[in-house]
mmCIF file of C-alpha atoms and ligand atoms in Angstrom:
data_model
loop_
_atom_site.group_PDB
_atom_site.id
_atom_site.type_symbol
_atom_site.label_atom_id
_atom_site.label_comp_id
_atom_site.label_asym_id
_atom_site.label_seq_id
_atom_site.Cartn_x
_atom_site.Cartn_y
_atom_site.Cartn_z
ATOM 1 C CA UNK A 869 -11.057 -1.874 6.832
ATOM 2 C CA UNK A 870 -8.455 0.552 8.193
ATOM 3 C CA UNK A 871 -8.789 2.863 11.161
ATOM 4 C CA UNK A 872 -6.012 5.002 12.570
ATOM 5 C CA UNK A 873 -6.651 6.742 15.883
ATOM 6 C CA UNK A 874 -4.060 9.254 17.028
ATOM 7 C CA UNK A 875 -1.188 7.264 15.552
ATOM 8 C CA UNK A 876 2.214 8.517 16.647
ATOM 9 C CA UNK A 877 5.564 7.322 15.370
ATOM 10 C CA UNK A 878 9.012 8.623 16.258
ATOM 11 C CA UNK A 879 12.478 7.683 15.140
ATOM 12 C CA UNK A 880 14.661 8.590 18.083
ATOM 13 C CA UNK A 881 13.720 12.139 18.955
ATOM 14 C CA UNK A 882 12.166 12.876 15.573
ATOM 15 C CA UNK A 883 8.400 12.588 15.606
ATOM 16 C CA UNK A 884 7.398 11.554 12.112
ATOM 17 C CA UNK A 885 3.688 10.841 12.642
ATOM 18 C CA UNK A 886 2.049 13.279 15.035
ATOM 19 C CA UNK A 887 -1.392 11.863 15.686
ATOM 20 C CA UNK A 888 -2.907 10.490 12.479
ATOM 21 C CA UNK A 889 -6.659 9.891 12.407
ATOM 22 C CA UNK A 890 -7.950 8.208 9.265
ATOM 23 C CA UNK A 891 -10.531 5.694 8.173
ATOM 24 C CA UNK A 892 -10.867 3.595 5.017
ATOM 25 C CA UNK A 893 -14.058 1.631 4.520
ATOM 26 C CA UNK A 894 -14.186 -1.727 2.702
ATOM 27 C CA UNK A 895 -13.951 -1.204 -1.057
ATOM 28 C CA UNK A 896 -12.705 2.365 -0.739
ATOM 29 C CA UNK A 897 -9.634 3.840 -2.396
ATOM 30 C CA UNK A 898 -7.829 6.440 -0.331
ATOM 31 C CA UNK A 899 -5.120 8.442 -2.063
ATOM 32 C CA UNK A 900 -2.422 10.130 -0.001
ATOM 33 C CA UNK A 901 -0.383 13.076 -1.237
ATOM 34 C CA UNK A 902 2.129 15.346 0.419
ATOM 35 C CA UNK A 903 5.690 16.607 0.229
ATOM 36 C CA UNK A 904 8.691 14.335 0.576
ATOM 37 C CA UNK A 905 9.403 13.545 4.222
ATOM 38 C CA UNK A 906 5.846 14.178 5.419
ATOM 39 C CA UNK A 907 5.473 10.617 6.761
ATOM 40 C CA UNK A 908 3.450 8.950 3.981
ATOM 41 C CA UNK A 909 5.687 5.885 3.654
ATOM 42 C CA UNK A 910 6.049 5.586 7.413
ATOM 43 C CA UNK A 911 2.266 5.507 7.767
ATOM 44 C CA UNK A 912 1.975 2.680 5.210
ATOM 45 C CA UNK A 913 4.857 0.843 6.874
ATOM 46 C CA UNK A 914 3.085 1.039 10.236
ATOM 47 C CA UNK A 915 -0.056 -0.472 8.695
ATOM 48 C CA UNK A 916 2.032 -3.288 7.220
ATOM 49 C CA UNK A 917 3.950 -4.083 10.441
ATOM 50 C CA UNK A 918 7.240 -2.807 9.029
ATOM 51 C CA UNK A 919 7.314 -0.164 11.778
ATOM 52 C CA UNK A 920 5.789 -0.163 15.245
ATOM 53 C CA UNK A 921 3.740 2.815 16.348
ATOM 54 C CA UNK A 922 4.581 4.547 19.639
ATOM 55 C CA UNK A 923 1.077 5.627 20.591
ATOM 56 C CA UNK A 924 -2.471 5.460 19.319
ATOM 57 C CA UNK A 925 -4.384 2.614 17.750
ATOM 58 C CA UNK A 926 -4.241 1.125 14.295
ATOM 59 C CA UNK A 927 -6.862 -1.361 13.119
ATOM 60 C CA UNK A 928 -6.822 -3.384 9.901
ATOM 61 C CA UNK A 929 -9.683 -5.651 8.907
ATOM 62 C CA UNK A 930 -11.053 -5.551 12.443
ATOM 63 C CA UNK A 931 -7.746 -6.463 14.130
ATOM 64 C CA UNK A 932 -5.590 -4.228 16.259
ATOM 65 C CA UNK A 933 -2.269 -4.141 14.367
ATOM 66 C CA UNK A 934 0.468 -5.989 16.255
ATOM 67 C CA UNK A 935 -1.335 -6.198 19.597
ATOM 68 C CA UNK A 936 -4.091 -7.917 21.493
ATOM 69 C CA UNK A 937 -6.197 -5.844 23.844
ATOM 70 C CA UNK A 938 -7.309 -7.494 27.060
ATOM 71 C CA UNK A 939 -8.748 -5.821 30.132
ATOM 72 C CA UNK A 940 -7.674 -2.416 28.853
ATOM 73 C CA UNK A 941 -4.053 -3.562 28.427
ATOM 74 C CA UNK A 942 -2.103 -4.187 25.238
ATOM 75 C CA UNK A 943 -0.110 -7.352 24.678
ATOM 76 C CA UNK A 944 2.295 -7.732 21.746
ATOM 77 C CA UNK A 945 1.336 -10.441 19.299
ATOM 78 C CA UNK A 946 3.649 -13.367 18.698
ATOM 79 C CA UNK A 947 5.556 -13.591 15.390
ATOM 80 C CA UNK A 948 3.123 -16.161 14.064
ATOM 81 C CA UNK A 949 0.144 -13.923 14.795
ATOM 82 C CA UNK A 950 1.884 -10.926 13.220
ATOM 83 C CA UNK A 951 2.581 -13.036 10.124
ATOM 84 C CA UNK A 952 -1.100 -13.958 9.936
ATOM 85 C CA UNK A 953 -2.092 -10.289 10.103
ATOM 86 C CA UNK A 954 0.464 -9.324 7.459
ATOM 87 C CA UNK A 955 -0.943 -11.901 5.077
ATOM 88 C CA UNK A 956 -4.121 -9.826 4.863
ATOM 89 C CA UNK A 957 -2.158 -6.915 3.411
ATOM 90 C CA UNK A 958 -0.509 -6.630 0.013
ATOM 91 C CA UNK A 959 2.081 -3.936 -0.592
ATOM 92 C CA UNK A 960 3.596 -2.546 -3.770
ATOM 93 C CA UNK A 961 6.643 -0.301 -3.521
ATOM 94 C CA UNK A 962 8.224 2.291 -5.763
ATOM 95 C CA UNK A 963 10.934 -0.209 -6.753
ATOM 96 C CA UNK A 964 9.620 -3.452 -8.064
ATOM 97 C CA UNK A 965 11.451 -5.812 -5.686
ATOM 98 C CA UNK A 966 10.883 -8.898 -7.819
ATOM 99 C CA UNK A 967 13.106 -11.925 -7.291
ATOM 100 C CA UNK A 968 15.556 -11.573 -10.213
ATOM 101 C CA UNK A 969 16.287 -15.289 -10.531
ATOM 102 C CA UNK A 970 12.612 -16.226 -10.871
ATOM 103 C CA UNK A 971 10.297 -15.879 -13.853
ATOM 104 C CA UNK A 972 7.211 -13.681 -13.655
ATOM 105 C CA UNK A 973 5.089 -16.764 -12.961
ATOM 106 C CA UNK A 974 7.480 -18.064 -10.295
ATOM 107 C CA UNK A 975 7.477 -14.639 -8.616
ATOM 108 C CA UNK A 976 3.689 -14.740 -8.371
ATOM 109 C CA UNK A 977 3.685 -18.370 -7.175
ATOM 110 C CA UNK A 978 6.376 -17.961 -4.546
ATOM 111 C CA UNK A 979 4.440 -16.682 -1.523
ATOM 112 C CA UNK A 980 1.377 -18.949 -1.855
ATOM 113 C CA UNK A 981 3.690 -21.963 -2.202
ATOM 114 C CA UNK A 982 5.988 -21.028 0.660
ATOM 115 C CA UNK A 983 3.547 -19.408 3.085
ATOM 116 C CA UNK A 984 0.232 -21.022 2.369
ATOM 117 C CA UNK A 985 1.659 -24.407 1.315
ATOM 118 C CA UNK A 986 -1.047 -24.791 -1.313
ATOM 119 C CA UNK A 987 -0.818 -27.498 -4.006
ATOM 120 C CA UNK A 988 1.466 -26.431 -6.857
ATOM 121 C CA UNK A 989 -1.068 -27.056 -9.628
ATOM 122 C CA UNK A 990 -3.658 -24.817 -8.016
ATOM 123 C CA UNK A 991 -1.117 -22.111 -7.270
ATOM 124 C CA UNK A 992 0.118 -22.172 -10.864
ATOM 125 C CA UNK A 993 -3.422 -21.883 -12.177
ATOM 126 C CA UNK A 994 -4.222 -18.886 -9.993
ATOM 127 C CA UNK A 995 -0.877 -17.211 -10.706
ATOM 128 C CA UNK A 996 -1.511 -17.593 -14.430
ATOM 129 C CA UNK A 997 -4.950 -16.046 -14.019
ATOM 130 C CA UNK A 998 -3.423 -13.136 -12.086
ATOM 131 C CA UNK A 999 -0.816 -12.516 -14.789
ATOM 132 C CA UNK A 1000 -3.638 -12.457 -17.322
ATOM 133 C CA UNK A 1001 -5.507 -10.000 -15.123
ATOM 134 C CA UNK A 1002 -2.561 -7.561 -15.190
ATOM 135 C CA UNK A 1003 -2.182 -8.061 -18.942
ATOM 136 C CA UNK A 1004 0.956 -10.205 -18.813
ATOM 137 C CA UNK A 1005 -0.326 -13.634 -19.741
ATOM 138 C CA UNK A 1006 2.314 -13.837 -22.457
ATOM 139 C CA UNK A 1007 5.215 -12.940 -20.116
ATOM 140 C CA UNK A 1008 4.809 -15.776 -17.617
ATOM 141 C CA UNK A 1009 8.204 -17.264 -18.436
ATOM 142 C CA UNK A 1010 10.123 -13.983 -18.706
ATOM 143 C CA UNK A 1011 12.629 -12.959 -16.065
ATOM 144 C CA UNK A 1012 12.366 -9.485 -14.473
ATOM 145 C CA UNK A 1013 15.414 -8.238 -16.416
ATOM 146 C CA UNK A 1014 13.573 -9.061 -19.645
ATOM 147 C CA UNK A 1015 10.564 -6.934 -18.656
ATOM 148 C CA UNK A 1016 10.018 -3.171 -18.774
ATOM 149 C CA UNK A 1017 9.581 -1.272 -15.514
ATOM 150 C CA UNK A 1018 5.845 -1.072 -16.096
ATOM 151 C CA UNK A 1019 5.627 -4.807 -16.715
ATOM 152 C CA UNK A 1020 7.712 -5.537 -13.610
ATOM 153 C CA UNK A 1021 5.439 -3.367 -11.522
ATOM 154 C CA UNK A 1022 2.391 -5.195 -12.872
ATOM 155 C CA UNK A 1023 4.026 -8.508 -11.898
ATOM 156 C CA UNK A 1024 4.604 -7.017 -8.438
ATOM 157 C CA UNK A 1025 0.878 -6.215 -8.212
ATOM 158 C CA UNK A 1026 -0.031 -9.758 -9.309
ATOM 159 C CA UNK A 1027 2.404 -11.139 -6.744
ATOM 160 C CA UNK A 1028 0.786 -9.116 -3.956
ATOM 161 C CA UNK A 1029 -2.684 -10.243 -5.083
ATOM 162 C CA UNK A 1030 -1.623 -13.895 -5.007
ATOM 163 C CA UNK A 1031 -1.937 -13.866 -1.207
ATOM 164 C CA UNK A 1032 -5.565 -12.744 -1.573
ATOM 165 C CA UNK A 1033 -5.139 -9.670 0.622
ATOM 166 C CA UNK A 1034 -8.065 -7.758 2.092
ATOM 167 C CA UNK A 1035 -6.146 -4.501 1.673
ATOM 168 C CA UNK A 1036 -3.605 -3.265 -0.851
ATOM 169 C CA UNK A 1037 -1.039 -0.569 -0.059
ATOM 170 C CA UNK A 1038 0.767 1.258 -2.858
ATOM 171 C CA UNK A 1039 3.750 3.479 -2.083
ATOM 172 C CA UNK A 1040 4.401 5.691 -5.110
ATOM 173 C CA UNK A 1041 4.065 2.708 -7.444
ATOM 174 C CA UNK A 1042 4.715 4.719 -10.598
ATOM 175 C CA UNK A 1043 7.356 7.176 -9.387
ATOM 176 C CA UNK A 1044 10.302 5.125 -10.629
ATOM 177 C CA UNK A 1045 8.794 4.515 -14.073
ATOM 178 C CA UNK A 1046 9.498 6.197 -17.364
ATOM 179 C CA UNK A 1047 6.501 8.442 -18.119
ATOM 180 C CA UNK A 1048 5.249 6.311 -21.005
ATOM 181 C CA UNK A 1049 4.938 3.279 -18.674
ATOM 182 C CA UNK A 1050 2.941 4.989 -15.929
ATOM 183 C CA UNK A 1051 -0.446 4.595 -17.632
ATOM 184 C CA UNK A 1052 -0.388 0.799 -17.891
ATOM 185 C CA UNK A 1053 0.268 0.445 -14.140
ATOM 186 C CA UNK A 1054 -2.407 2.986 -13.191
ATOM 187 C CA UNK A 1055 -4.856 1.163 -15.472
ATOM 188 C CA UNK A 1056 -4.255 -2.121 -13.608
ATOM 189 C CA UNK A 1057 -4.745 -0.311 -10.295
ATOM 190 C CA UNK A 1058 -7.939 1.283 -11.569
ATOM 191 C CA UNK A 1059 -9.322 -2.130 -12.575
ATOM 192 C CA UNK A 1060 -8.433 -3.461 -9.146
ATOM 193 C CA UNK A 1061 -10.341 -0.576 -7.553
ATOM 194 C CA UNK A 1062 -13.341 -1.224 -9.807
ATOM 195 C CA UNK A 1063 -13.244 -4.875 -8.711
ATOM 196 C CA UNK A 1064 -13.810 -3.619 -5.166
ATOM 197 C CA UNK A 1065 -10.343 -3.860 -3.612
ATOM 198 C CA UNK A 1066 -9.708 -1.623 -0.599
ATOM 199 C CA UNK A 1067 -6.619 0.426 -1.375
ATOM 200 C CA UNK A 1068 -4.401 3.111 0.114
ATOM 201 C CA UNK A 1069 -2.351 4.737 -2.615
ATOM 202 C CA UNK A 1070 0.468 7.182 -1.982
ATOM 203 C CA UNK A 1071 0.878 8.904 -5.321
ATOM 204 C CA UNK A 1072 1.700 12.078 -7.173
ATOM 205 C CA UNK A 1073 -0.711 11.119 -9.962
ATOM 206 C CA UNK A 1074 -3.463 13.650 -9.360
ATOM 207 C CA UNK A 1075 -5.444 12.399 -12.363
ATOM 208 C CA UNK A 1076 -5.604 8.940 -10.800
ATOM 209 C CA UNK A 1077 -6.555 10.411 -7.413
ATOM 210 C CA UNK A 1078 -9.358 12.435 -9.012
ATOM 211 C CA UNK A 1079 -10.698 9.600 -11.133
ATOM 212 C CA UNK A 1080 -10.241 6.550 -8.912
ATOM 213 C CA UNK A 1081 -9.934 7.861 -5.351
ATOM 214 C CA UNK A 1082 -12.898 7.922 -2.995
ATOM 215 C CA UNK A 1083 -10.990 10.165 -0.649
ATOM 216 C CA UNK A 1084 -7.840 12.255 -0.799
ATOM 217 C CA UNK A 1085 -5.588 12.999 2.138
ATOM 218 C CA UNK A 1086 -2.949 15.707 2.177
ATOM 219 C CA UNK A 1087 -0.195 15.048 4.712
ATOM 220 C CA UNK A 1088 2.501 17.471 5.771
ATOM 221 C CA UNK A 1089 5.054 17.195 8.565
ATOM 222 C CA UNK A 1090 3.429 14.154 10.120
ATOM 223 C CA UNK A 1091 -0.129 15.410 10.288
ATOM 224 C CA UNK A 1092 -3.215 15.094 8.109
ATOM 225 C CA UNK A 1093 -3.668 18.680 6.999
ATOM 226 C CA UNK A 1094 -6.734 18.124 4.846
ATOM 227 C CA UNK A 1095 -8.932 15.288 3.657
ATOM 228 C CA UNK A 1096 -12.027 15.083 1.552
ATOM 229 C CA UNK A 1097 -13.341 14.010 -1.792
ATOM 230 C CA UNK A 1098 -10.522 14.206 -4.357
ATOM 231 C CA UNK A 1099 -12.436 16.624 -6.571
ATOM 232 C CA UNK A 1100 -13.098 18.967 -3.653
ATOM 233 C CA UNK A 1101 -9.568 18.924 -2.314
ATOM 234 C CA UNK A 1102 -7.945 19.331 -5.729
ATOM 235 C CA UNK A 1103 -10.325 22.038 -6.955
ATOM 236 C CA UNK A 1104 -10.834 23.903 -3.667
ATOM 237 C CA UNK A 1105 -8.051 23.183 -1.195
ATOM 238 C CA UNK A 1106 -8.977 24.922 2.043
ATOM 239 C CA UNK A 1107 -5.699 24.890 3.895
ATOM 240 C CA UNK A 1108 -2.873 27.208 2.759
ATOM 241 C CA UNK A 1109 -0.356 24.335 2.969
ATOM 242 C CA UNK A 1110 -2.487 22.236 0.638
ATOM 243 C CA UNK A 1111 -2.879 25.199 -1.722
ATOM 244 C CA UNK A 1112 0.863 25.760 -1.724
ATOM 245 C CA UNK A 1113 1.645 22.077 -2.371
ATOM 246 C CA UNK A 1114 -0.908 21.742 -5.175
ATOM 247 C CA UNK A 1115 0.269 24.939 -6.847
ATOM 248 C CA UNK A 1116 3.693 23.302 -7.157
ATOM 249 C CA UNK A 1117 2.597 19.891 -8.453
ATOM 250 C CA UNK A 1118 -0.439 20.639 -10.618
HETATM 251 P P1 LIG B 971 7.467 10.371 2.819
HETATM 252 O O1 LIG B 971 7.159 8.977 2.410
HETATM 253 O O2 LIG B 971 6.268 11.236 2.994
HETATM 254 O O3 LIG B 971 8.468 11.026 1.894
HETATM 255 P P2 LIG B 971 8.770 9.127 5.076
HETATM 256 O O4 LIG B 971 7.688 8.449 5.828
HETATM 257 O O5 LIG B 971 9.633 8.278 4.211
HETATM 258 O O6 LIG B 971 8.153 10.347 4.256
HETATM 259 O O7 LIG B 971 9.729 9.873 6.078
HETATM 260 C C1 LIG B 971 9.273 10.802 7.045
HETATM 261 C C2 LIG B 971 10.415 11.225 7.903
HETATM 262 O O8 LIG B 971 10.849 10.140 8.698
HETATM 263 C C3 LIG B 971 11.630 11.706 7.133
HETATM 264 O O9 LIG B 971 12.149 12.817 7.786
HETATM 265 C C4 LIG B 971 12.581 10.524 7.213
HETATM 266 O O10 LIG B 971 13.909 10.953 7.181
HETATM 267 C C5 LIG B 971 12.222 9.921 8.561
HETATM 268 N N1 LIG B 971 12.468 8.469 8.617
HETATM 269 C C6 LIG B 971 11.834 7.535 7.895
HETATM 270 N N2 LIG B 971 12.262 6.290 8.208
HETATM 271 C C7 LIG B 971 13.212 6.462 9.159
HETATM 272 C C8 LIG B 971 14.055 5.563 9.922
HETATM 273 N N3 LIG B 971 13.976 4.232 9.752
HETATM 274 N N4 LIG B 971 14.898 6.114 10.803
HETATM 275 C C9 LIG B 971 14.970 7.440 10.989
HETATM 276 N N5 LIG B 971 14.200 8.330 10.339
HETATM 277 C C10 LIG B 971 13.344 7.857 9.416
HETATM 278 MG MG1 LIG B 972 7.728 7.883 0.746
#
């Protein structure tokens, strides 16, 4: 579902991703940990077309991200083709980014109505089902300001799912939440994983990584320092940098 081959990304003279090689198979959950500034968000943003890579190859759902390859040469995709690729990917950020002037239901309906131009009745029905799925069936008509952070983040997950993505990216989805609200968001993500969604989750929640993750990646200074099964990496980190990081967060 995702394959990164020697992905490089620089901002000016600063190289932020220094040759990332990773693979996520359909239905897998990959958790990514690492210190602040190690390039985790940049990697997700490259997958989701928010940044362009400088070298290497990035594939999502069988497509080369942002390019077409022909006769050994790369050609940039047109905006329309990029938009089509992006529709296969749902992303949830640390901040909830809901539209404040729309209800929970309207937030979930917005993209399918605008982008997919589907009939309103159908969209409403599916959006309602998605709100039920994240445990917010009774909040359909609430505005974001009337919801807790955990509820807003669950709406954000439902909104991403409304586009029926093949892949979901989560960038520290619980980091901005009060501690007592973290569990309800992780529970929704766990259900999503059990339903077979392919996910890449940048998180500091080691319990979630251990329980839900199929693989765990430790990034530092733009490289993948260590990857393996979450239990292995958390219990027996091999690399000194991983050991040092885990000793600070666990
Ligand atoms: P993480 O998510 O692991 O904390 P980031 O991917 O956000 O790390 O950032 C990695 C590095 O890239 C940081 O040093 C950050 O300052 C830099 N960086 C990120 N985005 C930009 C940008 N748009 N322009 C310049 N530097 C950036
Ligand atoms: Mg980040």
